[in-house]
PDB file of C-alpha atoms and ligand atoms in Angstrom:
ATOM      1  CA  MET A1256       8.224 -68.736 -64.502  1.00 74.00           C
ATOM      2  CA  SER A1257      11.556 -69.428 -62.809  1.00 74.00           C
ATOM      3  CA  THR A1258      11.973 -72.521 -65.041  1.00 88.00           C
ATOM      4  CA  LEU A1259      11.534 -70.371 -68.139  1.00 92.00           C
ATOM      5  CA  ALA A1260      14.147 -67.908 -66.856  1.00 95.00           C
ATOM      6  CA  GLU A1261      16.613 -70.736 -66.195  1.00 93.00           C
ATOM      7  CA  TYR A1262      16.011 -72.543 -69.481  1.00 92.00           C
ATOM      8  CA  ALA A1263      16.080 -69.369 -71.574  1.00 94.00           C
ATOM      9  CA  GLY A1264      19.362 -68.386 -69.943  1.00 93.00           C
ATOM     10  CA  ALA A1265      21.008 -71.806 -70.071  1.00 91.00           C
ATOM     11  CA  CYS A1266      19.772 -73.049 -73.472  1.00 90.00           C
ATOM     12  CA  LEU A1267      19.413 -69.829 -75.442  1.00 92.00           C
ATOM     13  CA  ASN A1268      21.598 -67.342 -73.598  1.00 93.00           C
ATOM     14  CA  LEU A1269      18.530 -65.131 -73.385  1.00 95.00           C
ATOM     15  CA  ALA A1270      17.929 -62.996 -70.283  1.00 95.00           C
ATOM     16  CA  LEU A1271      14.258 -62.255 -69.602  1.00 96.00           C
ATOM     17  CA  SER A1272      13.365 -59.447 -67.201  1.00 96.00           C
ATOM     18  CA  ALA A1273      11.001 -59.849 -64.234  1.00 96.00           C
ATOM     19  CA  HIS A1274       8.415 -57.897 -66.245  1.00 97.00           C
ATOM     20  CA  GLN A1275       8.712 -60.280 -69.202  1.00 97.00           C
ATOM     21  CA  LEU A1276       8.516 -63.344 -66.946  1.00 97.00           C
ATOM     22  CA  GLY A1277       5.340 -61.880 -65.444  1.00 97.00           C
ATOM     23  CA  GLN A1278       3.932 -61.466 -68.959  1.00 98.00           C
ATOM     24  CA  PHE A1279       4.725 -65.099 -69.784  1.00 97.00           C
ATOM     25  CA  GLU A1280       3.032 -66.177 -66.562  1.00 97.00           C
ATOM     26  CA  ALA A1281      -0.073 -64.146 -67.420  1.00 97.00           C
ATOM     27  CA  LEU A1282      -0.079 -65.634 -70.933  1.00 98.00           C
ATOM     28  CA  SER A1283       0.079 -69.151 -69.491  1.00 97.00           C
ATOM     29  CA  ASP A1284      -2.847 -68.389 -67.161  1.00 97.00           C
ATOM     30  CA  MET A1285      -4.942 -66.908 -69.974  1.00 97.00           C
ATOM     31  CA  LEU A1286      -4.162 -69.826 -72.277  1.00 97.00           C
ATOM     32  CA  LEU A1287      -5.373 -72.322 -69.683  1.00 97.00           C
ATOM     33  CA  ASP A1288      -8.429 -70.235 -68.843  1.00 97.00           C
ATOM     34  CA  TRP A1289      -9.552 -69.658 -72.468  1.00 97.00           C
ATOM     35  CA  ASN A1290      -8.727 -73.258 -73.358  1.00 96.00           C
ATOM     36  CA  GLN A1291     -11.623 -74.372 -71.153  1.00 95.00           C
ATOM     37  CA  ARG A1292     -13.996 -72.563 -73.523  1.00 94.00           C
ATOM     38  CA  MET A1293     -12.298 -73.006 -76.897  1.00 94.00           C
ATOM     39  CA  ASN A1294      -9.839 -75.402 -78.426  1.00 92.00           C
ATOM     40  CA  LEU A1295      -6.574 -73.443 -78.352  1.00 95.00           C
ATOM     41  CA  THR A1296      -3.975 -76.033 -77.366  1.00 93.00           C
ATOM     42  CA  SER A1297      -3.638 -79.680 -76.389  1.00 94.00           C
ATOM     43  CA  ILE A1298      -0.659 -78.754 -74.197  1.00 93.00           C
ATOM     44  CA  THR A1299      -2.109 -78.001 -70.783  1.00 91.00           C
ATOM     45  CA  ALA A1300       0.455 -78.851 -68.075  1.00 93.00           C
ATOM     46  CA  PRO A1301       2.076 -75.544 -67.042  1.00 91.00           C
ATOM     47  CA  GLU A1302       5.612 -77.002 -67.334  1.00 92.00           C
ATOM     48  CA  ASP A1303       4.815 -78.250 -70.847  1.00 93.00           C
ATOM     49  CA  ILE A1304       3.538 -74.798 -71.814  1.00 95.00           C
ATOM     50  CA  VAL A1305       6.906 -73.403 -70.723  1.00 95.00           C
ATOM     51  CA  VAL A1306       8.949 -75.867 -72.783  1.00 94.00           C
ATOM     52  CA  LYS A1307       6.732 -76.760 -75.765  1.00 94.00           C
ATOM     53  CA  HIS A1308       5.216 -73.329 -76.381  1.00 96.00           C
ATOM     54  CA  PHE A1309       7.406 -70.619 -74.822  1.00 97.00           C
ATOM     55  CA  LEU A1310      10.891 -72.062 -75.056  1.00 96.00           C
ATOM     56  CA  ASP A1311      10.250 -73.742 -78.403  1.00 96.00           C
ATOM     57  CA  SER A1312       9.118 -70.371 -79.811  1.00 97.00           C
ATOM     58  CA  LEU A1313      12.198 -68.645 -78.428  1.00 97.00           C
ATOM     59  CA  THR A1314      14.564 -71.127 -80.148  1.00 96.00           C
ATOM     60  CA  LEU A1315      14.306 -68.814 -83.145  1.00 97.00           C
ATOM     61  CA  THR A1316      16.959 -66.759 -81.354  1.00 96.00           C
ATOM     62  CA  THR A1317      19.458 -69.448 -82.378  1.00 95.00           C
ATOM     63  CA  VAL A1318      19.127 -68.466 -86.038  1.00 97.00           C
ATOM     64  CA  VAL A1319      18.177 -64.773 -85.815  1.00 96.00           C
ATOM     65  CA  THR A1320      20.828 -62.718 -84.065  1.00 89.00           C
ATOM     66  CA  ARG A1321      18.901 -59.429 -83.837  1.00 92.00           C
ATOM     67  CA  PHE A1322      15.133 -58.905 -83.789  1.00 96.00           C
ATOM     68  CA  ASP A1323      14.982 -55.214 -82.854  1.00 95.00           C
ATOM     69  CA  GLY A1324      13.361 -53.028 -85.494  1.00 96.00           C
ATOM     70  CA  LEU A1325      12.401 -55.977 -87.704  1.00 98.00           C
ATOM     71  CA  ARG A1326       8.934 -56.901 -88.985  1.00 98.00           C
ATOM     72  CA  LEU A1327       7.988 -60.538 -88.474  1.00 98.00           C
ATOM     73  CA  ILE A1328       4.835 -62.371 -89.565  1.00 98.00           C
ATOM     74  CA  ASP A1329       3.767 -65.611 -87.871  1.00 98.00           C
ATOM     75  CA  VAL A1330       1.677 -67.534 -90.406  1.00 98.00           C
ATOM     76  CA  GLY A1331      -0.933 -69.890 -88.919  1.00 98.00           C
ATOM     77  CA  THR A1332      -0.186 -68.584 -85.439  1.00 98.00           C
ATOM     78  CA  GLY A1333      -3.063 -70.443 -83.709  1.00 97.00           C
ATOM     79  CA  ALA A1334      -2.915 -69.421 -80.042  1.00 97.00           C
ATOM     80  CA  GLY A1335       0.121 -67.244 -80.829  1.00 98.00           C
ATOM     81  CA  PHE A1336       3.143 -69.493 -81.220  1.00 98.00           C
ATOM     82  CA  PRO A1337       5.820 -68.627 -81.950  1.00 98.00           C
ATOM     83  CA  GLY A1338       4.815 -64.963 -82.564  1.00 98.00           C
ATOM     84  CA  LEU A1339       3.352 -63.996 -79.214  1.00 98.00           C
ATOM     85  CA  ALA A1340       6.317 -65.379 -77.275  1.00 98.00           C
ATOM     86  CA  LEU A1341       8.722 -63.467 -79.542  1.00 98.00           C
ATOM     87  CA  ALA A1342       6.696 -60.261 -79.093  1.00 98.00           C
ATOM     88  CA  ILE A1343       7.080 -60.561 -75.319  1.00 98.00           C
ATOM     89  CA  ALA A1344      10.795 -61.346 -75.481  1.00 97.00           C
ATOM     90  CA  PHE A1345      11.564 -58.612 -78.037  1.00 98.00           C
ATOM     91  CA  PRO A1346       9.447 -55.483 -77.496  1.00 97.00           C
ATOM     92  CA  ALA A1347      11.180 -53.698 -80.396  1.00 98.00           C
ATOM     93  CA  LEU A1348      10.163 -56.447 -82.858  1.00 98.00           C
ATOM     94  CA  GLU A1349       6.930 -55.732 -84.803  1.00 98.00           C
ATOM     95  CA  VAL A1350       4.893 -58.924 -84.929  1.00 98.00           C
ATOM     96  CA  THR A1351       1.924 -59.688 -87.189  1.00 98.00           C
ATOM     97  CA  LEU A1352      -0.031 -62.776 -86.158  1.00 98.00           C
ATOM     98  CA  LEU A1353      -1.933 -64.271 -89.087  1.00 98.00           C
ATOM     99  CA  ASP A1354      -4.545 -66.993 -88.933  1.00 98.00           C
ATOM    100  CA  SER A1355      -7.610 -67.964 -90.931  1.00 98.00           C
ATOM    101  CA  THR A1356      -9.524 -68.743 -87.703  1.00 96.00           C
ATOM    102  CA  ALA A1357     -10.926 -65.544 -86.174  1.00 96.00           C
ATOM    103  CA  LYS A1358     -11.631 -66.925 -82.718  1.00 95.00           C
ATOM    104  CA  LYS A1359      -7.963 -67.736 -82.105  1.00 96.00           C
ATOM    105  CA  LEU A1360      -7.099 -64.166 -83.017  1.00 98.00           C
ATOM    106  CA  ARG A1361      -9.619 -62.917 -80.460  1.00 98.00           C
ATOM    107  CA  PHE A1362      -7.615 -64.765 -77.814  1.00 98.00           C
ATOM    108  CA  ILE A1363      -4.410 -63.116 -79.030  1.00 98.00           C
ATOM    109  CA  GLU A1364      -6.047 -59.673 -79.010  1.00 98.00           C
ATOM    110  CA  ALA A1365      -7.222 -60.218 -75.417  1.00 98.00           C
ATOM    111  CA  VAL A1366      -3.675 -61.230 -74.453  1.00 98.00           C
ATOM    112  CA  GLY A1367      -2.285 -58.152 -76.209  1.00 98.00           C
ATOM    113  CA  GLU A1368      -4.599 -55.915 -74.194  1.00 98.00           C
ATOM    114  CA  ALA A1369      -4.034 -57.638 -70.865  1.00 98.00           C
ATOM    115  CA  LEU A1370      -0.248 -57.661 -71.284  1.00 97.00           C
ATOM    116  CA  GLN A1371      -0.176 -54.208 -72.921  1.00 97.00           C
ATOM    117  CA  LEU A1372       1.792 -55.478 -75.891  1.00 98.00           C
ATOM    118  CA  GLY A1373       2.215 -52.504 -78.213  1.00 97.00           C
ATOM    119  CA  ASN A1374       4.159 -54.472 -80.835  1.00 98.00           C
ATOM    120  CA  ILE A1375       1.558 -56.972 -82.093  1.00 98.00           C
ATOM    121  CA  ARG A1376      -1.262 -56.865 -84.597  1.00 98.00           C
ATOM    122  CA  THR A1377      -3.518 -59.637 -85.792  1.00 98.00           C
ATOM    123  CA  LEU A1378      -4.426 -60.442 -89.378  1.00 98.00           C
ATOM    124  CA  HIS A1379      -7.466 -62.561 -90.125  1.00 98.00           C
ATOM    125  CA  ALA A1380      -6.663 -64.012 -93.547  1.00 98.00           C
ATOM    126  CA  ARG A1381      -5.596 -67.035 -95.482  1.00 98.00           C
ATOM    127  CA  ALA A1382      -1.855 -66.947 -96.040  1.00 98.00           C
ATOM    128  CA  GLU A1383      -2.462 -67.312 -99.790  1.00 98.00           C
ATOM    129  CA  ASP A1384      -4.566 -64.117 -99.820  1.00 98.00           C
ATOM    130  CA  ALA A1385      -2.164 -62.135 -97.619  1.00 98.00           C
ATOM    131  CA  GLY A1386       0.665 -63.046 -99.999  1.00 98.00           C
ATOM    132  CA  ARG A1387      -1.205 -61.373-102.882  1.00 98.00           C
ATOM    133  CA  ASP A1388      -2.207 -58.283-100.909  1.00 98.00           C
ATOM    134  CA  LYS A1389       0.164 -55.391-101.516  1.00 97.00           C
ATOM    135  CA  SER A1390       0.048 -54.304 -97.873  1.00 97.00           C
ATOM    136  CA  HIS A1391       1.609 -57.631 -96.907  1.00 98.00           C
ATOM    137  CA  ARG A1392       3.407 -59.030 -99.965  1.00 98.00           C
ATOM    138  CA  ALA A1393       7.195 -58.616 -99.644  1.00 98.00           C
ATOM    139  CA  CYS A1394       6.677 -56.512 -96.494  1.00 98.00           C
ATOM    140  CA  TYR A1395       8.314 -58.644 -93.797  1.00 98.00           C
ATOM    141  CA  ASP A1396      11.911 -59.257 -92.756  1.00 98.00           C
ATOM    142  CA  ILE A1397      10.974 -62.676 -91.381  1.00 98.00           C
ATOM    143  CA  ALA A1398       8.025 -64.995 -92.058  1.00 98.00           C
ATOM    144  CA  VAL A1399       7.826 -67.912 -89.675  1.00 98.00           C
ATOM    145  CA  ALA A1400       5.475 -70.842 -89.118  1.00 98.00           C
ATOM    146  CA  ARG A1401       5.153 -73.810 -86.795  1.00 98.00           C
ATOM    147  CA  ALA A1402       2.909 -76.827 -87.455  1.00 95.00           C
ATOM    148  CA  VAL A1403       0.894 -75.294 -90.301  1.00 97.00           C
ATOM    149  CA  ALA A1404       1.480 -77.278 -93.512  1.00 96.00           C
ATOM    150  CA  ARG A1405       3.990 -79.533 -95.243  1.00 96.00           C
ATOM    151  CA  LEU A1406       7.047 -77.635 -96.395  1.00 97.00           C
ATOM    152  CA  PRO A1407       6.348 -77.461-100.177  1.00 97.00           C
ATOM    153  CA  ALA A1408       3.013 -75.741 -99.421  1.00 98.00           C
ATOM    154  CA  LEU A1409       4.364 -73.792 -96.470  1.00 98.00           C
ATOM    155  CA  VAL A1410       7.049 -72.059 -98.516  1.00 98.00           C
ATOM    156  CA  GLU A1411       4.313 -70.862-100.885  1.00 98.00           C
ATOM    157  CA  TYR A1412       2.630 -69.267 -97.837  1.00 98.00           C
ATOM    158  CA  LEU A1413       5.815 -67.742 -96.435  1.00 98.00           C
ATOM    159  CA  LEU A1414       8.157 -66.611 -99.207  1.00 98.00           C
ATOM    160  CA  PRO A1415       5.751 -64.188-100.983  1.00 98.00           C
ATOM    161  CA  LEU A1416       5.425 -62.275 -97.683  1.00 98.00           C
ATOM    162  CA  VAL A1417       9.195 -61.849 -97.251  1.00 98.00           C
ATOM    163  CA  LYS A1418      11.189 -58.840 -98.487  1.00 97.00           C
ATOM    164  CA  PRO A1419      14.082 -59.640-100.805  1.00 93.00           C
ATOM    165  CA  THR A1420      17.002 -60.048 -98.349  1.00 91.00           C
ATOM    166  CA  GLY A1421      14.599 -61.383 -95.681  1.00 97.00           C
ATOM    167  CA  GLN A1422      14.118 -64.958 -94.485  1.00 98.00           C
ATOM    168  CA  ALA A1423      11.402 -67.590 -94.198  1.00 98.00           C
ATOM    169  CA  ILE A1424      11.808 -69.917 -91.234  1.00 98.00           C
ATOM    170  CA  ALA A1425       9.908 -73.183 -90.868  1.00 98.00           C
ATOM    171  CA  MET A1426       9.890 -74.860 -87.450  1.00 98.00           C
ATOM    172  CA  GLN A1427       9.874 -78.565 -88.259  1.00 95.00           C
ATOM    173  CA  GLY A1428      10.141 -81.949 -86.578  1.00 93.00           C
ATOM    174  CA  MET A1429      12.256 -85.017 -87.273  1.00 93.00           C
ATOM    175  CA  THR A1430      11.603 -85.078 -91.030  1.00 95.00           C
ATOM    176  CA  ALA A1431      13.239 -81.673 -91.624  1.00 96.00           C
ATOM    177  CA  TYR A1432      15.917 -82.903 -94.066  1.00 97.00           C
ATOM    178  CA  GLU A1433      13.415 -84.897 -96.169  1.00 97.00           C
ATOM    179  CA  ASP A1434      11.054 -81.931 -96.029  1.00 96.00           C
ATOM    180  CA  ALA A1435      13.759 -79.603 -97.317  1.00 97.00           C
ATOM    181  CA  ASN A1436      14.496 -82.013-100.184  1.00 97.00           C
ATOM    182  CA  SER A1437      10.843 -82.321-101.099  1.00 97.00           C
ATOM    183  CA  ALA A1438      10.495 -78.532-101.109  1.00 98.00           C
ATOM    184  CA  ALA A1439      13.659 -77.774-103.104  1.00 98.00           C
ATOM    185  CA  ARG A1440      11.832 -76.949-106.351  1.00 98.00           C
ATOM    186  CA  ALA A1441       9.183 -74.897-104.602  1.00 98.00           C
ATOM    187  CA  ILE A1442      11.831 -72.885-102.751  1.00 98.00           C
ATOM    188  CA  GLU A1443      13.613 -72.072-105.989  1.00 98.00           C
ATOM    189  CA  ALA A1444      10.425 -71.249-107.898  1.00 98.00           C
ATOM    190  CA  LEU A1445       9.354 -68.825-105.156  1.00 98.00           C
ATOM    191  CA  GLY A1446      12.664 -66.903-105.119  1.00 98.00           C
ATOM    192  CA  GLY A1447      14.232 -68.608-102.119  1.00 98.00           C
ATOM    193  CA  GLU A1448      17.454 -70.449-101.353  1.00 98.00           C
ATOM    194  CA  LEU A1449      17.973 -72.876 -98.481  1.00 98.00           C
ATOM    195  CA  PHE A1450      20.396 -71.221 -96.045  1.00 98.00           C
ATOM    196  CA  THR A1451      20.631 -73.717 -93.189  1.00 98.00           C
ATOM    197  CA  ILE A1452      18.861 -76.366 -91.149  1.00 98.00           C
ATOM    198  CA  GLU A1453      19.554 -75.859 -87.470  1.00 97.00           C
ATOM    199  CA  GLU A1454      18.918 -78.607 -84.917  1.00 96.00           C
ATOM    200  CA  VAL A1455      17.568 -77.421 -81.568  1.00 95.00           C
ATOM    201  CA  LEU A1456      17.260 -79.458 -78.386  1.00 92.00           C
ATOM    202  CA  LEU A1457      14.749 -78.592 -75.704  1.00 90.00           C
ATOM    203  CA  PRO A1458      15.085 -79.613 -72.052  1.00 87.00           C
ATOM    204  CA  ALA A1459      13.335 -82.861 -71.118  1.00 80.00           C
ATOM    205  CA  LEU A1460      12.347 -83.644 -74.724  1.00 83.00           C
ATOM    206  CA  ASP A1461      13.908 -86.606 -76.524  1.00 84.00           C
ATOM    207  CA  ASN A1462      13.378 -85.551 -80.095  1.00 89.00           C
ATOM    208  CA  PRO A1463      15.246 -82.593 -81.540  1.00 94.00           C
ATOM    209  CA  ARG A1464      13.411 -79.847 -83.410  1.00 96.00           C
ATOM    210  CA  TYR A1465      14.699 -78.206 -86.567  1.00 97.00           C
ATOM    211  CA  LEU A1466      14.641 -74.678 -87.908  1.00 98.00           C
ATOM    212  CA  ILE A1467      14.720 -74.578 -91.692  1.00 98.00           C
ATOM    213  CA  VAL A1468      16.008 -71.149 -92.701  1.00 98.00           C
ATOM    214  CA  ILE A1469      15.411 -70.008 -96.275  1.00 98.00           C
ATOM    215  CA  ASP A1470      16.886 -66.794 -97.675  1.00 98.00           C
ATOM    216  CA  LYS A1471      14.801 -64.770-100.083  1.00 98.00           C
ATOM    217  CA  ILE A1472      17.186 -63.995-102.932  1.00 98.00           C
ATOM    218  CA  LYS A1473      14.750 -62.925-105.685  1.00 97.00           C
ATOM    219  CA  LYS A1474      11.256 -61.493-105.998  1.00 98.00           C
ATOM    220  CA  THR A1475       8.536 -64.126-105.904  1.00 98.00           C
ATOM    221  CA  PRO A1476       6.998 -64.454-109.389  1.00 98.00           C
ATOM    222  CA  ARG A1477       3.554 -62.843-109.716  1.00 97.00           C
ATOM    223  CA  GLN A1478       1.706 -66.132-110.141  1.00 98.00           C
ATOM    224  CA  TYR A1479       2.480 -67.107-106.507  1.00 98.00           C
ATOM    225  CA  PRO A1480       0.891 -67.693-104.108  1.00 98.00           C
ATOM    226  CA  ARG A1481      -1.873 -69.480-106.015  1.00 98.00           C
ATOM    227  CA  GLN A1482      -5.520 -69.588-104.966  1.00 97.00           C
ATOM    228  CA  PRO A1483      -6.348 -70.648-101.366  1.00 98.00           C
ATOM    229  CA  GLY A1484      -6.092 -74.404-100.998  1.00 98.00           C
ATOM    230  CA  ARG A1485      -4.016 -74.935-104.129  1.00 98.00           C
ATOM    231  CA  PRO A1486      -0.569 -74.995-102.399  1.00 98.00           C
ATOM    232  CA  THR A1487      -1.620 -77.947-100.198  1.00 98.00           C
ATOM    233  CA  ARG A1488      -3.665 -79.737-102.897  1.00 98.00           C
ATOM    234  CA  ASP A1489      -1.118 -79.331-105.637  1.00 97.00           C
ATOM    235  CA  PRO A1490       2.290 -78.354-104.166  1.00 97.00           C
ATOM    236  CA  ILE A1491       4.920 -76.929-106.518  1.00 97.00           C
ATOM    237  CA  GLN A1492       7.236 -79.728-107.622  1.00 91.00           C
TER     238      GLN A1492
HETATM  239  N1  SAM B2421       1.493 -72.204 -85.035  1.00 83.01           N
HETATM  240  C1  SAM B2421       0.658 -72.614 -83.919  1.00 83.01           C
HETATM  241  C2  SAM B2421       1.394 -73.568 -83.020  1.00 83.01           C
HETATM  242  O1  SAM B2421       2.386 -74.155 -83.447  1.00 83.01           O
HETATM  243  O2  SAM B2421       0.966 -73.751 -81.862  1.00 83.01           O
HETATM  244  C3  SAM B2421      -0.672 -73.207 -84.417  1.00 83.01           C
HETATM  245  C4  SAM B2421      -0.561 -74.474 -85.189  1.00 83.01           C
HETATM  246  S1  SAM B2421      -2.152 -75.091 -85.679  1.00 83.01           S
HETATM  247  C5  SAM B2421      -1.837 -76.787 -85.782  1.00 83.01           C
HETATM  248  C6  SAM B2421      -2.242 -74.563 -87.389  1.00 83.01           C
HETATM  249  C7  SAM B2421      -2.868 -73.186 -87.559  1.00 83.01           C
HETATM  250  O3  SAM B2421      -2.647 -72.758 -88.895  1.00 83.01           O
HETATM  251  C8  SAM B2421      -4.389 -73.179 -87.336  1.00 83.01           C
HETATM  252  O4  SAM B2421      -4.714 -72.172 -86.395  1.00 83.01           O
HETATM  253  C9  SAM B2421      -4.976 -72.879 -88.712  1.00 83.01           C
HETATM  254  O5  SAM B2421      -6.136 -72.089 -88.648  1.00 83.01           O
HETATM  255  C10 SAM B2421      -3.813 -72.134 -89.382  1.00 83.01           C
HETATM  256  N2  SAM B2421      -3.762 -72.250 -90.849  1.00 83.01           N
HETATM  257  C11 SAM B2421      -3.631 -73.387 -91.586  1.00 83.01           C
HETATM  258  N3  SAM B2421      -3.584 -73.099 -92.909  1.00 83.01           N
HETATM  259  C12 SAM B2421      -3.695 -71.751 -93.000  1.00 83.01           C
HETATM  260  C13 SAM B2421      -3.704 -70.847 -94.109  1.00 83.01           C
HETATM  261  N4  SAM B2421      -3.608 -71.276 -95.380  1.00 83.01           N
HETATM  262  N5  SAM B2421      -3.803 -69.526 -93.852  1.00 83.01           N
HETATM  263  C14 SAM B2421      -3.913 -69.081 -92.573  1.00 83.01           C
HETATM  264  N6  SAM B2421      -3.902 -69.877 -91.493  1.00 83.01           N
HETATM  265  C15 SAM B2421      -3.802 -71.199 -91.693  1.00 83.01           C
END
């Protein structure tokens, strides 16, 4: 994990301890091992795991200055990105990893045990149901997602989960500015306001990535999120 240490230091000004680098190494090994038995990731070269999973997840540090003591939910976490990487890098951050696919959460739970991560919990649910459940609605400082849905639907997953004064962050590709335009009405209807779109560059990758940061400025109206499936089928516009 020396590459991760170098990249995290040089690109993100983030110092990872030897213990944390060991945890990332163990996570990489487990990901490759479990991936032989279930479909967790198409990224399988160890150096790609470092850049496209670990470092990409940690780019959230460019828009969040302090994670300690915060509650973060990673919606549609899959094999645990970005949430698991953030939980390793910030032991004082409480991370909830939500996915509708139980078997991916079993992988995350096994990682949590093996790495003795005391700051994660998994949530097997649809985002639309979690957003209506009072033990999750408006309970998080940050709701984040990577590669889960198009932005107009994604904001309906994320913003109901965020406390007023918190933030929803969508990790997007090249279409980030168009995405933000297409989601403008949805963001407003859900009580959000676009704060910034931050471009991030990762080593050895040509295309930049973008972090779309949305402030929650008002309570989300009670009618949102709508029934499971509705945000993608019929996005707010
Ligand atoms: N975020 C991970 C990453 O970037 O590596 C996984 C991305 S994967 C392409 C999308 C994940 O979102 C899948 O694991 C899927 O089960 C989950 N997902 C999609 N829609 C969802 C919803 N409405 N509620 C909960 N999970 C959802």
